[in-house]
């Protein structure tokens, strides 16, 4: 079992604890704050609610969470230590002196610092190569970016290991090889923050209006393309050079006060705080976190459908999890074809729940359709085959809704091939949650030539794979409900 030690259990430390824990790591926490356990468990509660439903493959079994009274006890035997103490260099240096004395030499020590350079953290260390910046973004359990900032003291092998560990958590290690104060992303945020302070102070906008400018405009574009790719598109067919030529002169215009910051007076603080209270004060922090999490999951799931941005990263994480979840990609990976094939192992995500609090009926069809797609992939009717002009179209579907299931529940779908000869593919899906049978789906599909849009014979190897499964499963007892029509006696 992999072990992560979390030093500092605030918002960021709690997010790191959740990210590791829900990806199967044992997590040990050290924080002298007597409220640390309560705070981390509250963050963890929100993470359990949102993170598992972000992907389409069930996460591994949750690791063990423990709280420790001393730092050496927390880090003993740890594979990764994440320091998230307050942004005071003297405090961090004291913590690093203790860490390098207590950790194994192999242990990677990452810092969540948003401003300090790794060379500052490594200064005077007995083992500077262990220490690097691993700066995340809140909420750590959902947002995938980690700025991994290193120096020449960090050897290539240790950096590669750090990248591998971060990637295994479903995150993206952005390796910054040349250190700079505040790294990269926070320098961009600082520029927007400074300009925002002026716009509010000068009465141009309120805090809510400024947030509207971001969330209804460029913020959504940035979420899926970033800055330069967005501007490349803005340049039209002529591309980035046209954009630069068209808007480059604006850099000389007095559009910004980036180098001139308003005095941080009590009046300015009160102005912004009062406007923020008016904007969001009706919600508790935990409510806002849940609203934020729901929105982020929805956006990233939408990006997953297009295999783009953060969604592409999540798809890759799902793909890496498939084997551990018992999901096969090819026929050769299935040990026993005589039994129903596992084609779904997932958590019911937040956006699959309706006004009654359980999974909406359309999502049962969605889940069964995804199981059909998985079975098609297994027999060889994959993206490449479809691109060459052949696929299966659904001709008939019958679903029985037998029991309720709620957001966060783990569901599995197993699939039987009732018939696979010729143009027809007759499938039977059963959806379960533990021992409960939730629904069944019976589907008749026809192989179609995508050029003529008419039924046609599949490729010989596709048909052979379907027939092989059908023959192997023919000895199974016919499933209850097979061939049932709507309204027939149960």
mmCIF file of C-alpha atoms in Angstrom, residues 30-428:
data_model
loop_
_atom_site.group_PDB
_atom_site.id
_atom_site.type_symbol
_atom_site.label_atom_id
_atom_site.label_comp_id
_atom_site.label_asym_id
_atom_site.label_seq_id
_atom_site.Cartn_x
_atom_site.Cartn_y
_atom_site.Cartn_z
ATOM 1 C CA UNK A 30 0.109 15.860 11.040
ATOM 2 C CA UNK A 31 -1.321 19.231 12.063
ATOM 3 C CA UNK A 32 -1.158 20.692 15.595
ATOM 4 C CA UNK A 33 -4.516 22.433 15.027
ATOM 5 C CA UNK A 34 -7.030 20.677 17.345
ATOM 6 C CA UNK A 35 -9.692 21.226 14.664
ATOM 7 C CA UNK A 36 -7.642 19.602 11.882
ATOM 8 C CA UNK A 37 -9.439 16.261 11.976
ATOM 9 C CA UNK A 38 -12.865 17.898 11.748
ATOM 10 C CA UNK A 39 -11.801 20.200 8.908
ATOM 11 C CA UNK A 40 -10.210 17.427 6.855
ATOM 12 C CA UNK A 41 -13.197 15.150 7.298
ATOM 13 C CA UNK A 42 -15.496 17.931 6.081
ATOM 14 C CA UNK A 43 -13.350 18.435 2.973
ATOM 15 C CA UNK A 44 -13.201 14.670 2.517
ATOM 16 C CA UNK A 45 -17.000 14.453 2.706
ATOM 17 C CA UNK A 46 -17.306 16.861 -0.233
ATOM 18 C CA UNK A 47 -14.573 15.014 -2.142
ATOM 19 C CA UNK A 48 -16.308 11.651 -1.680
ATOM 20 C CA UNK A 49 -19.460 13.228 -3.046
ATOM 21 C CA UNK A 50 -17.930 14.687 -6.208
ATOM 22 C CA UNK A 51 -14.626 13.088 -7.275
ATOM 23 C CA UNK A 52 -15.757 9.468 -7.865
ATOM 24 C CA UNK A 53 -18.449 10.631 -10.298
ATOM 25 C CA UNK A 54 -16.000 12.699 -12.327
ATOM 26 C CA UNK A 55 -14.775 9.652 -14.205
ATOM 27 C CA UNK A 56 -16.434 6.662 -15.846
ATOM 28 C CA UNK A 57 -14.327 3.996 -14.145
ATOM 29 C CA UNK A 58 -14.666 3.213 -10.445
ATOM 30 C CA UNK A 59 -11.773 4.401 -8.277
ATOM 31 C CA UNK A 60 -9.778 1.907 -6.190
ATOM 32 C CA UNK A 61 -10.800 1.058 -2.649
ATOM 33 C CA UNK A 62 -10.271 4.048 -0.380
ATOM 34 C CA UNK A 63 -7.087 4.044 1.650
ATOM 35 C CA UNK A 64 -6.829 4.388 5.426
ATOM 36 C CA UNK A 65 -6.803 7.873 7.008
ATOM 37 C CA UNK A 66 -4.959 8.457 10.280
ATOM 38 C CA UNK A 67 -3.984 11.484 12.374
ATOM 39 C CA UNK A 68 -0.671 11.663 14.229
ATOM 40 C CA UNK A 69 0.648 13.665 17.172
ATOM 41 C CA UNK A 70 4.191 14.026 15.889
ATOM 42 C CA UNK A 71 5.692 14.781 12.509
ATOM 43 C CA UNK A 72 8.201 11.860 12.540
ATOM 44 C CA UNK A 73 5.382 9.427 13.272
ATOM 45 C CA UNK A 74 3.335 10.739 10.340
ATOM 46 C CA UNK A 75 6.143 10.547 7.761
ATOM 47 C CA UNK A 76 7.733 7.239 8.759
ATOM 48 C CA UNK A 77 7.799 4.998 5.665
ATOM 49 C CA UNK A 78 5.907 7.518 3.509
ATOM 50 C CA UNK A 79 6.385 7.428 -0.266
ATOM 51 C CA UNK A 80 5.271 11.044 -0.668
ATOM 52 C CA UNK A 81 5.153 13.903 1.837
ATOM 53 C CA UNK A 82 3.103 16.988 0.991
ATOM 54 C CA UNK A 83 3.871 20.111 3.011
ATOM 55 C CA UNK A 84 1.016 22.624 3.152
ATOM 56 C CA UNK A 85 1.897 24.800 6.149
ATOM 57 C CA UNK A 86 1.318 28.593 6.139
ATOM 58 C CA UNK A 87 3.344 30.735 3.711
ATOM 59 C CA UNK A 88 6.155 31.720 6.093
ATOM 60 C CA UNK A 89 9.633 30.790 4.984
ATOM 61 C CA UNK A 90 10.982 30.472 8.524
ATOM 62 C CA UNK A 91 8.194 28.051 9.400
ATOM 63 C CA UNK A 92 8.708 26.022 6.246
ATOM 64 C CA UNK A 93 12.469 25.821 6.807
ATOM 65 C CA UNK A 94 11.879 24.490 10.302
ATOM 66 C CA UNK A 95 9.451 21.888 8.948
ATOM 67 C CA UNK A 96 11.916 20.805 6.239
ATOM 68 C CA UNK A 97 14.690 20.333 8.760
ATOM 69 C CA UNK A 98 12.409 17.944 10.635
ATOM 70 C CA UNK A 99 11.224 16.218 7.473
ATOM 71 C CA UNK A 100 14.650 15.437 6.037
ATOM 72 C CA UNK A 101 15.723 14.102 9.431
ATOM 73 C CA UNK A 102 12.674 11.816 9.730
ATOM 74 C CA UNK A 103 11.995 10.713 6.117
ATOM 75 C CA UNK A 104 13.530 7.892 4.147
ATOM 76 C CA UNK A 105 16.011 9.070 1.515
ATOM 77 C CA UNK A 106 13.699 7.768 -1.215
ATOM 78 C CA UNK A 107 10.740 9.844 -0.026
ATOM 79 C CA UNK A 108 9.641 12.734 -2.240
ATOM 80 C CA UNK A 109 8.812 15.917 -0.342
ATOM 81 C CA UNK A 110 6.477 18.240 -2.218
ATOM 82 C CA UNK A 111 5.518 21.742 -1.138
ATOM 83 C CA UNK A 112 2.144 23.332 -1.855
ATOM 84 C CA UNK A 113 3.754 26.775 -1.696
ATOM 85 C CA UNK A 114 2.264 29.292 -4.106
ATOM 86 C CA UNK A 115 5.158 31.739 -3.911
ATOM 87 C CA UNK A 116 8.478 30.352 -2.668
ATOM 88 C CA UNK A 117 11.026 28.896 -5.055
ATOM 89 C CA UNK A 118 12.300 25.335 -4.510
ATOM 90 C CA UNK A 119 15.872 26.607 -4.073
ATOM 91 C CA UNK A 120 14.685 28.589 -1.053
ATOM 92 C CA UNK A 121 13.134 25.471 0.462
ATOM 93 C CA UNK A 122 16.224 23.367 -0.302
ATOM 94 C CA UNK A 123 18.679 25.848 1.224
ATOM 95 C CA UNK A 124 20.717 24.247 3.995
ATOM 96 C CA UNK A 125 18.978 20.893 3.632
ATOM 97 C CA UNK A 126 20.922 17.716 4.210
ATOM 98 C CA UNK A 127 19.083 16.153 1.259
ATOM 99 C CA UNK A 128 17.939 18.958 -1.074
ATOM 100 C CA UNK A 129 17.200 16.529 -3.902
ATOM 101 C CA UNK A 130 14.152 15.273 -2.009
ATOM 102 C CA UNK A 131 12.474 18.663 -1.961
ATOM 103 C CA UNK A 132 10.497 20.163 -4.845
ATOM 104 C CA UNK A 133 7.491 22.417 -5.294
ATOM 105 C CA UNK A 134 4.218 20.606 -6.085
ATOM 106 C CA UNK A 135 1.785 23.505 -6.197
ATOM 107 C CA UNK A 136 -1.893 22.467 -6.674
ATOM 108 C CA UNK A 137 -5.099 24.406 -7.226
ATOM 109 C CA UNK A 138 -8.191 24.451 -5.050
ATOM 110 C CA UNK A 139 -10.120 22.176 -4.863
ATOM 111 C CA UNK A 140 -7.139 19.861 -5.036
ATOM 112 C CA UNK A 141 -9.349 16.776 -5.189
ATOM 113 C CA UNK A 142 -10.949 17.983 -8.462
ATOM 114 C CA UNK A 143 -8.618 20.380 -10.319
ATOM 115 C CA UNK A 144 -5.846 18.418 -12.033
ATOM 116 C CA UNK A 145 -3.023 20.959 -12.388
ATOM 117 C CA UNK A 146 0.133 20.613 -10.263
ATOM 118 C CA UNK A 147 3.034 22.992 -10.912
ATOM 119 C CA UNK A 148 6.080 20.791 -10.362
ATOM 120 C CA UNK A 149 9.009 23.186 -9.919
ATOM 121 C CA UNK A 150 12.491 21.691 -9.597
ATOM 122 C CA UNK A 151 16.156 22.700 -9.470
ATOM 123 C CA UNK A 152 19.412 21.036 -10.512
ATOM 124 C CA UNK A 153 19.438 19.357 -7.087
ATOM 125 C CA UNK A 154 16.498 17.170 -8.157
ATOM 126 C CA UNK A 155 17.860 14.313 -10.258
ATOM 127 C CA UNK A 156 15.995 13.151 -13.356
ATOM 128 C CA UNK A 157 14.926 9.841 -11.834
ATOM 129 C CA UNK A 158 13.306 11.485 -8.808
ATOM 130 C CA UNK A 159 11.545 14.048 -11.019
ATOM 131 C CA UNK A 160 10.245 11.233 -13.247
ATOM 132 C CA UNK A 161 8.929 9.409 -10.172
ATOM 133 C CA UNK A 162 7.194 12.565 -8.966
ATOM 134 C CA UNK A 163 5.529 13.005 -12.364
ATOM 135 C CA UNK A 164 4.431 9.382 -12.367
ATOM 136 C CA UNK A 165 2.875 9.656 -8.899
ATOM 137 C CA UNK A 166 1.058 12.898 -9.722
ATOM 138 C CA UNK A 167 -0.252 11.399 -12.972
ATOM 139 C CA UNK A 168 -1.455 8.296 -11.128
ATOM 140 C CA UNK A 169 -3.744 10.565 -9.090
ATOM 141 C CA UNK A 170 -5.467 11.772 -12.255
ATOM 142 C CA UNK A 171 -3.539 15.060 -12.166
ATOM 143 C CA UNK A 172 -1.310 16.877 -14.663
ATOM 144 C CA UNK A 173 2.282 17.619 -13.590
ATOM 145 C CA UNK A 174 3.349 20.842 -15.317
ATOM 146 C CA UNK A 175 7.131 20.615 -14.989
ATOM 147 C CA UNK A 176 8.630 24.088 -14.576
ATOM 148 C CA UNK A 177 12.391 23.702 -14.996
ATOM 149 C CA UNK A 178 13.358 27.338 -14.434
ATOM 150 C CA UNK A 179 12.187 28.599 -11.069
ATOM 151 C CA UNK A 180 10.575 32.008 -10.605
ATOM 152 C CA UNK A 181 8.696 33.674 -7.753
ATOM 153 C CA UNK A 182 5.033 32.519 -7.667
ATOM 154 C CA UNK A 183 5.716 29.997 -10.467
ATOM 155 C CA UNK A 184 3.477 30.442 -13.539
ATOM 156 C CA UNK A 185 -0.253 30.206 -12.908
ATOM 157 C CA UNK A 186 -0.296 32.458 -9.846
ATOM 158 C CA UNK A 187 1.590 35.140 -11.738
ATOM 159 C CA UNK A 188 -1.264 35.153 -14.256
ATOM 160 C CA UNK A 189 -3.839 35.216 -11.472
ATOM 161 C CA UNK A 190 -1.977 38.037 -9.752
ATOM 162 C CA UNK A 191 -2.170 40.140 -12.920
ATOM 163 C CA UNK A 192 -5.943 39.651 -13.165
ATOM 164 C CA UNK A 193 -6.312 40.264 -9.408
ATOM 165 C CA UNK A 194 -4.436 43.569 -9.523
ATOM 166 C CA UNK A 195 -6.454 44.865 -12.450
ATOM 167 C CA UNK A 196 -9.658 43.703 -10.742
ATOM 168 C CA UNK A 197 -8.835 45.688 -7.605
ATOM 169 C CA UNK A 198 -8.559 48.857 -9.691
ATOM 170 C CA UNK A 199 -11.798 48.196 -11.564
ATOM 171 C CA UNK A 200 -13.698 47.781 -8.294
ATOM 172 C CA UNK A 201 -11.960 50.659 -6.510
ATOM 173 C CA UNK A 202 -12.647 53.063 -9.398
ATOM 174 C CA UNK A 203 -16.329 52.098 -9.430
ATOM 175 C CA UNK A 204 -16.215 50.574 -12.902
ATOM 176 C CA UNK A 205 -17.781 47.296 -11.724
ATOM 177 C CA UNK A 206 -18.874 45.540 -8.558
ATOM 178 C CA UNK A 207 -17.325 42.241 -7.504
ATOM 179 C CA UNK A 208 -20.322 40.372 -8.913
ATOM 180 C CA UNK A 209 -20.151 42.163 -12.262
ATOM 181 C CA UNK A 210 -16.453 41.422 -12.568
ATOM 182 C CA UNK A 211 -17.075 37.757 -11.801
ATOM 183 C CA UNK A 212 -19.793 37.777 -14.495
ATOM 184 C CA UNK A 213 -17.227 39.018 -17.030
ATOM 185 C CA UNK A 214 -15.100 35.960 -16.281
ATOM 186 C CA UNK A 215 -17.638 33.178 -15.795
ATOM 187 C CA UNK A 216 -19.869 34.149 -18.735
ATOM 188 C CA UNK A 217 -17.035 34.974 -21.092
ATOM 189 C CA UNK A 218 -13.373 34.149 -21.331
ATOM 190 C CA UNK A 219 -13.354 31.916 -18.244
ATOM 191 C CA UNK A 220 -15.237 29.194 -20.090
ATOM 192 C CA UNK A 221 -12.943 29.550 -23.107
ATOM 193 C CA UNK A 222 -9.870 29.366 -20.914
ATOM 194 C CA UNK A 223 -11.203 26.252 -19.198
ATOM 195 C CA UNK A 224 -10.953 24.223 -22.375
ATOM 196 C CA UNK A 225 -8.300 25.930 -24.524
ATOM 197 C CA UNK A 226 -6.157 28.112 -22.316
ATOM 198 C CA UNK A 227 -4.859 31.500 -23.477
ATOM 199 C CA UNK A 228 -2.752 31.015 -26.598
ATOM 200 C CA UNK A 229 -4.986 28.430 -28.254
ATOM 201 C CA UNK A 230 -7.999 30.690 -27.598
ATOM 202 C CA UNK A 231 -6.232 33.606 -29.269
ATOM 203 C CA UNK A 232 -5.164 31.391 -32.169
ATOM 204 C CA UNK A 233 -8.836 30.692 -32.854
ATOM 205 C CA UNK A 234 -9.578 34.419 -32.498
ATOM 206 C CA UNK A 235 -7.173 35.027 -35.371
ATOM 207 C CA UNK A 236 -9.489 33.165 -37.730
ATOM 208 C CA UNK A 237 -8.179 31.251 -40.716
ATOM 209 C CA UNK A 238 -5.000 33.358 -40.729
ATOM 210 C CA UNK A 239 -4.214 32.045 -37.222
ATOM 211 C CA UNK A 240 -1.976 33.389 -34.496
ATOM 212 C CA UNK A 241 0.107 35.719 -36.657
ATOM 213 C CA UNK A 242 -3.019 37.558 -37.754
ATOM 214 C CA UNK A 243 -4.201 37.855 -34.171
ATOM 215 C CA UNK A 244 -0.845 39.228 -33.032
ATOM 216 C CA UNK A 245 -0.744 41.723 -35.889
ATOM 217 C CA UNK A 246 -4.292 42.860 -35.207
ATOM 218 C CA UNK A 247 -4.187 43.166 -31.445
ATOM 219 C CA UNK A 248 -0.464 43.576 -30.759
ATOM 220 C CA UNK A 249 -0.611 47.400 -30.894
ATOM 221 C CA UNK A 250 -3.088 47.348 -28.002
ATOM 222 C CA UNK A 251 -0.174 46.418 -25.711
ATOM 223 C CA UNK A 252 0.916 50.062 -25.958
ATOM 224 C CA UNK A 253 -2.504 51.425 -25.106
ATOM 225 C CA UNK A 254 -3.395 52.415 -21.501
ATOM 226 C CA UNK A 255 -5.718 49.476 -20.981
ATOM 227 C CA UNK A 256 -4.206 48.213 -17.736
ATOM 228 C CA UNK A 257 -2.700 49.336 -14.458
ATOM 229 C CA UNK A 258 -0.754 46.151 -13.889
ATOM 230 C CA UNK A 259 2.335 47.983 -12.628
ATOM 231 C CA UNK A 260 0.324 50.313 -10.440
ATOM 232 C CA UNK A 261 -1.538 48.769 -7.496
ATOM 233 C CA UNK A 262 -4.193 50.659 -5.462
ATOM 234 C CA UNK A 263 -3.286 51.197 -1.826
ATOM 235 C CA UNK A 264 -4.701 48.341 0.208
ATOM 236 C CA UNK A 265 -6.620 50.564 2.628
ATOM 237 C CA UNK A 266 -9.273 49.503 5.110
ATOM 238 C CA UNK A 267 -11.814 51.309 2.941
ATOM 239 C CA UNK A 268 -10.908 49.214 -0.103
ATOM 240 C CA UNK A 269 -10.967 46.002 1.930
ATOM 241 C CA UNK A 270 -14.367 46.904 3.378
ATOM 242 C CA UNK A 271 -15.725 47.857 -0.041
ATOM 243 C CA UNK A 272 -14.768 44.531 -1.571
ATOM 244 C CA UNK A 273 -15.795 42.498 1.479
ATOM 245 C CA UNK A 274 -19.228 44.180 1.619
ATOM 246 C CA UNK A 275 -19.843 43.639 -2.075
ATOM 247 C CA UNK A 276 -18.743 40.024 -1.801
ATOM 248 C CA UNK A 277 -21.120 39.501 1.155
ATOM 249 C CA UNK A 278 -23.968 40.937 -0.905
ATOM 250 C CA UNK A 279 -23.025 38.707 -3.806
ATOM 251 C CA UNK A 280 -22.584 35.382 -1.993
ATOM 252 C CA UNK A 281 -23.361 35.813 1.698
ATOM 253 C CA UNK A 282 -26.612 33.860 1.479
ATOM 254 C CA UNK A 283 -24.607 30.668 1.004
ATOM 255 C CA UNK A 284 -22.395 28.948 3.558
ATOM 256 C CA UNK A 285 -18.833 28.114 2.539
ATOM 257 C CA UNK A 286 -19.712 24.405 2.369
ATOM 258 C CA UNK A 287 -22.728 25.203 0.151
ATOM 259 C CA UNK A 288 -20.505 27.252 -2.169
ATOM 260 C CA UNK A 289 -17.981 24.420 -2.267
ATOM 261 C CA UNK A 290 -20.674 21.951 -3.299
ATOM 262 C CA UNK A 291 -22.043 24.323 -5.942
ATOM 263 C CA UNK A 292 -18.492 24.821 -7.217
ATOM 264 C CA UNK A 293 -17.838 21.089 -7.252
ATOM 265 C CA UNK A 294 -21.057 20.342 -9.139
ATOM 266 C CA UNK A 295 -20.166 22.945 -11.757
ATOM 267 C CA UNK A 296 -16.597 21.707 -12.150
ATOM 268 C CA UNK A 297 -17.671 18.085 -12.504
ATOM 269 C CA UNK A 298 -20.276 19.072 -15.088
ATOM 270 C CA UNK A 299 -17.789 21.125 -17.115
ATOM 271 C CA UNK A 300 -15.059 18.514 -17.021
ATOM 272 C CA UNK A 301 -17.480 15.712 -17.900
ATOM 273 C CA UNK A 302 -18.579 17.789 -20.883
ATOM 274 C CA UNK A 303 -14.927 18.176 -21.852
ATOM 275 C CA UNK A 304 -14.485 14.407 -21.475
ATOM 276 C CA UNK A 305 -17.157 13.808 -24.113
ATOM 277 C CA UNK A 306 -14.988 15.710 -26.610
ATOM 278 C CA UNK A 307 -11.708 14.258 -25.263
ATOM 279 C CA UNK A 308 -10.487 17.824 -24.726
ATOM 280 C CA UNK A 309 -8.565 19.766 -22.078
ATOM 281 C CA UNK A 310 -9.093 18.499 -18.543
ATOM 282 C CA UNK A 311 -11.599 15.982 -19.939
ATOM 283 C CA UNK A 312 -8.914 14.349 -22.060
ATOM 284 C CA UNK A 313 -6.768 13.968 -18.955
ATOM 285 C CA UNK A 314 -9.689 12.345 -17.101
ATOM 286 C CA UNK A 315 -10.272 9.948 -19.989
ATOM 287 C CA UNK A 316 -6.638 8.884 -19.805
ATOM 288 C CA UNK A 317 -6.979 8.352 -16.054
ATOM 289 C CA UNK A 318 -10.094 6.247 -16.643
ATOM 290 C CA UNK A 319 -8.279 4.185 -19.264
ATOM 291 C CA UNK A 320 -5.441 3.515 -16.817
ATOM 292 C CA UNK A 321 -7.987 2.355 -14.216
ATOM 293 C CA UNK A 322 -9.898 -0.075 -16.466
ATOM 294 C CA UNK A 323 -7.900 -3.222 -15.789
ATOM 295 C CA UNK A 324 -7.926 -2.687 -12.020
ATOM 296 C CA UNK A 325 -11.716 -2.236 -12.192
ATOM 297 C CA UNK A 326 -12.090 -5.538 -14.069
ATOM 298 C CA UNK A 327 -12.984 -3.948 -17.420
ATOM 299 C CA UNK A 328 -11.609 -5.498 -20.614
ATOM 300 C CA UNK A 329 -10.801 -3.775 -23.900
ATOM 301 C CA UNK A 330 -10.330 -6.899 -26.015
ATOM 302 C CA UNK A 331 -11.628 -10.451 -26.124
ATOM 303 C CA UNK A 332 -8.197 -11.780 -25.183
ATOM 304 C CA UNK A 333 -8.345 -9.968 -21.841
ATOM 305 C CA UNK A 334 -11.469 -11.867 -20.717
ATOM 306 C CA UNK A 335 -10.611 -15.044 -18.803
ATOM 307 C CA UNK A 336 -14.045 -16.726 -18.857
ATOM 308 C CA UNK A 337 -16.311 -15.987 -21.827
ATOM 309 C CA UNK A 338 -18.967 -18.363 -20.507
ATOM 310 C CA UNK A 339 -20.055 -15.763 -17.937
ATOM 311 C CA UNK A 340 -21.636 -12.326 -18.446
ATOM 312 C CA UNK A 341 -18.988 -9.735 -19.322
ATOM 313 C CA UNK A 342 -18.409 -6.748 -17.049
ATOM 314 C CA UNK A 343 -18.953 -3.691 -19.269
ATOM 315 C CA UNK A 344 -19.464 -0.925 -16.671
ATOM 316 C CA UNK A 345 -17.935 -0.265 -13.248
ATOM 317 C CA UNK A 346 -18.614 3.294 -12.207
ATOM 318 C CA UNK A 347 -20.118 5.682 -9.686
ATOM 319 C CA UNK A 348 -23.433 7.411 -10.375
ATOM 320 C CA UNK A 349 -22.337 11.032 -11.004
ATOM 321 C CA UNK A 350 -24.109 14.100 -9.673
ATOM 322 C CA UNK A 351 -25.650 15.040 -13.019
ATOM 323 C CA UNK A 352 -27.382 11.663 -13.369
ATOM 324 C CA UNK A 353 -29.790 12.386 -10.497
ATOM 325 C CA UNK A 354 -33.279 13.850 -11.044
ATOM 326 C CA UNK A 355 -35.769 15.822 -8.947
ATOM 327 C CA UNK A 356 -36.741 12.634 -7.092
ATOM 328 C CA UNK A 357 -33.205 12.187 -5.807
ATOM 329 C CA UNK A 358 -32.413 9.027 -7.761
ATOM 330 C CA UNK A 359 -30.921 8.216 -11.145
ATOM 331 C CA UNK A 360 -33.164 9.542 -13.888
ATOM 332 C CA UNK A 361 -34.618 7.056 -16.369
ATOM 333 C CA UNK A 362 -32.683 8.409 -19.340
ATOM 334 C CA UNK A 363 -29.408 7.588 -17.603
ATOM 335 C CA UNK A 364 -30.284 3.888 -17.419
ATOM 336 C CA UNK A 365 -30.408 3.925 -21.205
ATOM 337 C CA UNK A 366 -27.191 5.985 -21.260
ATOM 338 C CA UNK A 367 -25.418 3.431 -19.064
ATOM 339 C CA UNK A 368 -26.674 0.484 -21.126
ATOM 340 C CA UNK A 369 -25.683 2.266 -24.346
ATOM 341 C CA UNK A 370 -22.167 2.710 -22.954
ATOM 342 C CA UNK A 371 -22.113 -0.997 -22.082
ATOM 343 C CA UNK A 372 -23.118 -1.805 -25.655
ATOM 344 C CA UNK A 373 -20.276 0.416 -26.880
ATOM 345 C CA UNK A 374 -17.867 -1.420 -24.585
ATOM 346 C CA UNK A 375 -19.026 -4.802 -25.912
ATOM 347 C CA UNK A 376 -18.616 -3.516 -29.481
ATOM 348 C CA UNK A 377 -15.057 -2.439 -28.649
ATOM 349 C CA UNK A 378 -14.317 -5.855 -27.148
ATOM 350 C CA UNK A 379 -15.388 -7.711 -30.314
ATOM 351 C CA UNK A 380 -13.339 -5.382 -32.512
ATOM 352 C CA UNK A 381 -16.011 -2.903 -33.622
ATOM 353 C CA UNK A 382 -13.854 -0.044 -32.389
ATOM 354 C CA UNK A 383 -13.137 3.493 -33.627
ATOM 355 C CA UNK A 384 -10.922 2.232 -36.440
ATOM 356 C CA UNK A 385 -13.558 -0.247 -37.646
ATOM 357 C CA UNK A 386 -16.289 2.404 -37.550
ATOM 358 C CA UNK A 387 -14.038 4.848 -39.414
ATOM 359 C CA UNK A 388 -13.790 2.229 -42.189
ATOM 360 C CA UNK A 389 -17.548 2.251 -42.667
ATOM 361 C CA UNK A 390 -19.138 -0.401 -40.447
ATOM 362 C CA UNK A 391 -21.058 -0.200 -37.170
ATOM 363 C CA UNK A 392 -24.071 -1.479 -35.264
ATOM 364 C CA UNK A 393 -27.285 0.541 -34.974
ATOM 365 C CA UNK A 394 -29.846 -0.115 -32.234
ATOM 366 C CA UNK A 395 -33.153 -1.385 -33.658
ATOM 367 C CA UNK A 396 -35.087 -2.217 -30.477
ATOM 368 C CA UNK A 397 -34.619 -1.557 -26.759
ATOM 369 C CA UNK A 398 -36.541 -2.679 -23.688
ATOM 370 C CA UNK A 399 -35.547 -1.507 -20.198
ATOM 371 C CA UNK A 400 -37.004 -2.652 -16.892
ATOM 372 C CA UNK A 401 -36.503 -0.234 -13.963
ATOM 373 C CA UNK A 402 -36.444 -2.454 -10.874
ATOM 374 C CA UNK A 403 -34.847 -0.472 -8.037
ATOM 375 C CA UNK A 404 -33.576 3.011 -7.151
ATOM 376 C CA UNK A 405 -29.976 4.134 -7.208
ATOM 377 C CA UNK A 406 -28.530 7.440 -6.023
ATOM 378 C CA UNK A 407 -25.592 9.748 -6.729
ATOM 379 C CA UNK A 408 -22.382 8.273 -5.350
ATOM 380 C CA UNK A 409 -23.582 4.651 -5.543
ATOM 381 C CA UNK A 410 -21.244 2.189 -7.262
ATOM 382 C CA UNK A 411 -22.975 0.389 -10.124
ATOM 383 C CA UNK A 412 -21.869 -2.467 -12.357
ATOM 384 C CA UNK A 413 -23.308 -3.659 -15.661
ATOM 385 C CA UNK A 414 -22.739 -7.171 -16.967
ATOM 386 C CA UNK A 415 -23.572 -8.082 -20.537
ATOM 387 C CA UNK A 416 -24.624 -11.312 -22.255
ATOM 388 C CA UNK A 417 -24.630 -12.002 -25.972
ATOM 389 C CA UNK A 418 -27.886 -13.811 -26.715
ATOM 390 C CA UNK A 419 -27.276 -13.963 -30.469
ATOM 391 C CA UNK A 420 -24.492 -12.707 -32.706
ATOM 392 C CA UNK A 421 -24.796 -14.488 -36.039
ATOM 393 C CA UNK A 422 -25.324 -12.606 -39.276
ATOM 394 C CA UNK A 423 -26.348 -8.955 -39.197
ATOM 395 C CA UNK A 424 -27.958 -9.110 -35.750
ATOM 396 C CA UNK A 425 -26.492 -8.539 -32.279
ATOM 397 C CA UNK A 426 -28.884 -9.377 -29.460
ATOM 398 C CA UNK A 427 -27.615 -8.206 -26.035
ATOM 399 C CA UNK A 428 -28.862 -8.494 -22.459
#
